[in-house]
Every structure is written in C-alpha cells, then in structure tokens.
C-alpha cells in the first residue's frame, strides 16, 4: 500500500520565476521511511532547469506521510511526484525589485 500525505504541501513560488512570469514543473522522487518521514528527495527533472527544483525539494522534505505498508507492516517506500508551478503570484510593488 502506498503512503498517504498527512500534511498540506505548498511549495514557495521562487521570486525570480515570479518576476519573469515563468511557469514550470518538477518531477521528484521521495524516499519515505517506516514512520512516514521523508528521508531523501531526489529531483528527476525540472522545466525550466534550475528554476523550481529547490522549492519543490524543500517543501516535500518537510512533508509527513502515513507510511507505506507491506505485509500489513510499515515499510520504506519511494514515490514519484510531479509538482506544477502554473501561475506566478501577482507582483506587488513591495519587495520586488
């Protein structure tokens, strides 16, 4: 049985991407331990490269999951997730230069 997410994950939209009006996506692999804690996050690809990876990794590293199950016991699992950064937040005059 696959792990289920217990916390809401909201990756921060990178300031540089918002300023440029850039959207993108990142595919990450999560390594989740028997307690539902993310032990490691691996970026498989990001589009555009170098823009959103750190934000996605940081957000999902802090996420908590119900553990995956194998033979009715908690087990280490991996899952691959696509994170979309679809629409940059509106840019206000404060703090954006």
Coordinates of C-alpha atoms in Angstrom, one line a residue:
X1 CA 0.0 0.0 0.0
X2 CA 1.3 3.4 -1.0
X3 CA 2.0 6.1 1.6
X4 CA -0.7 8.9 2.0
X5 CA 0.2 12.5 2.6
X6 CA -0.8 13.9 6.0
X7 CA 0.4 17.5 5.7
X8 CA -0.6 20.1 3.1
X9 CA 2.4 20.9 0.9
X10 CA 2.7 24.4 -0.7
X11 CA 6.0 24.9 -2.4
X12 CA 7.0 28.5 -2.5
X13 CA 7.0 30.1 -5.9
X14 CA 10.6 31.3 -6.5
X15 CA 10.9 35.1 -6.6
X16 CA 13.0 35.0 -9.8
X17 CA 10.4 32.9 -11.6
X18 CA 7.5 35.1 -10.4
X19 CA 9.3 38.3 -11.5
X20 CA 9.8 36.8 -15.0
X21 CA 6.2 35.3 -15.2
X22 CA 7.7 31.8 -15.7
X23 CA 5.7 28.7 -15.0
X24 CA 7.1 25.2 -14.9
X25 CA 7.2 21.8 -13.3
X26 CA 9.5 19.5 -11.3
X27 CA 9.4 15.7 -11.1
X28 CA 10.8 14.5 -7.7
X29 CA 11.3 11.1 -6.1
X30 CA 10.6 10.9 -2.4
X31 CA 12.2 8.2 -0.1
X32 CA 9.8 7.8 2.8
X33 CA 10.7 5.8 5.9
X34 CA 8.6 3.5 8.0
X35 CA 7.4 6.4 10.2
X36 CA 6.2 8.4 7.2
X37 CA 9.1 10.9 7.3
X38 CA 10.8 11.9 4.1
X39 CA 14.4 10.7 4.4
X40 CA 15.5 12.0 1.0
X41 CA 14.2 13.9 -2.0
X42 CA 15.7 13.4 -5.5
X43 CA 15.0 15.7 -8.4
X44 CA 14.5 13.7 -11.6
X45 CA 13.8 16.7 -13.9
X46 CA 12.8 20.3 -13.8
X47 CA 11.4 22.5 -16.5
X48 CA 12.8 25.1 -17.0
X49 CA 16.0 23.6 -15.5
X50 CA 17.3 25.3 -12.3
X51 CA 14.2 27.3 -11.6
X52 CA 11.8 25.4 -9.3
X53 CA 13.8 22.4 -8.0
X54 CA 14.9 23.8 -4.7
X55 CA 11.4 25.0 -3.8
X56 CA 9.9 21.6 -4.5
X57 CA 12.6 19.7 -2.7
X58 CA 12.3 22.0 0.4
X59 CA 8.5 21.7 0.6
X60 CA 8.4 17.9 0.2
X61 CA 11.3 17.3 2.6
X62 CA 9.1 18.8 5.3
X63 CA 6.0 16.8 4.4
X64 CA 4.7 14.0 6.5
X65 CA 3.1 10.8 5.2
X66 CA 1.2 7.8 6.6
X67 CA 3.8 5.1 6.0
X68 CA 3.6 2.7 3.1
X69 CA 2.6 -0.8 4.1
X70 CA 4.0 -4.2 3.1
X71 CA 2.5 -7.4 4.6
X72 CA 0.4 -5.2 6.9
X73 CA 3.6 -3.6 8.4
X74 CA 5.0 -0.1 7.8
X75 CA 7.7 -0.2 5.2
X76 CA 10.2 2.1 3.5
X77 CA 8.8 3.3 0.2
X78 CA 9.5 5.6 -2.8
X79 CA 7.1 7.7 -4.7
X80 CA 7.5 9.9 -7.7
X81 CA 5.5 13.2 -7.8
X82 CA 5.1 15.9 -10.4
X83 CA 4.9 19.4 -8.9
X84 CA 3.4 22.1 -11.1
X85 CA 4.2 25.8 -10.8
X86 CA 1.4 27.0 -13.0
X87 CA 0.7 30.7 -12.4
X88 CA 3.1 33.1 -10.8
X89 CA 1.7 35.1 -7.9
X90 CA 0.8 38.7 -8.7
X91 CA 3.8 41.0 -8.2
X92 CA 3.2 43.9 -6.0
X93 CA 5.5 46.9 -5.7
X94 CA 6.6 46.0 -2.3
X95 CA 9.7 43.8 -2.1
X96 CA 10.1 43.1 -5.8
X97 CA 12.9 44.9 -7.4

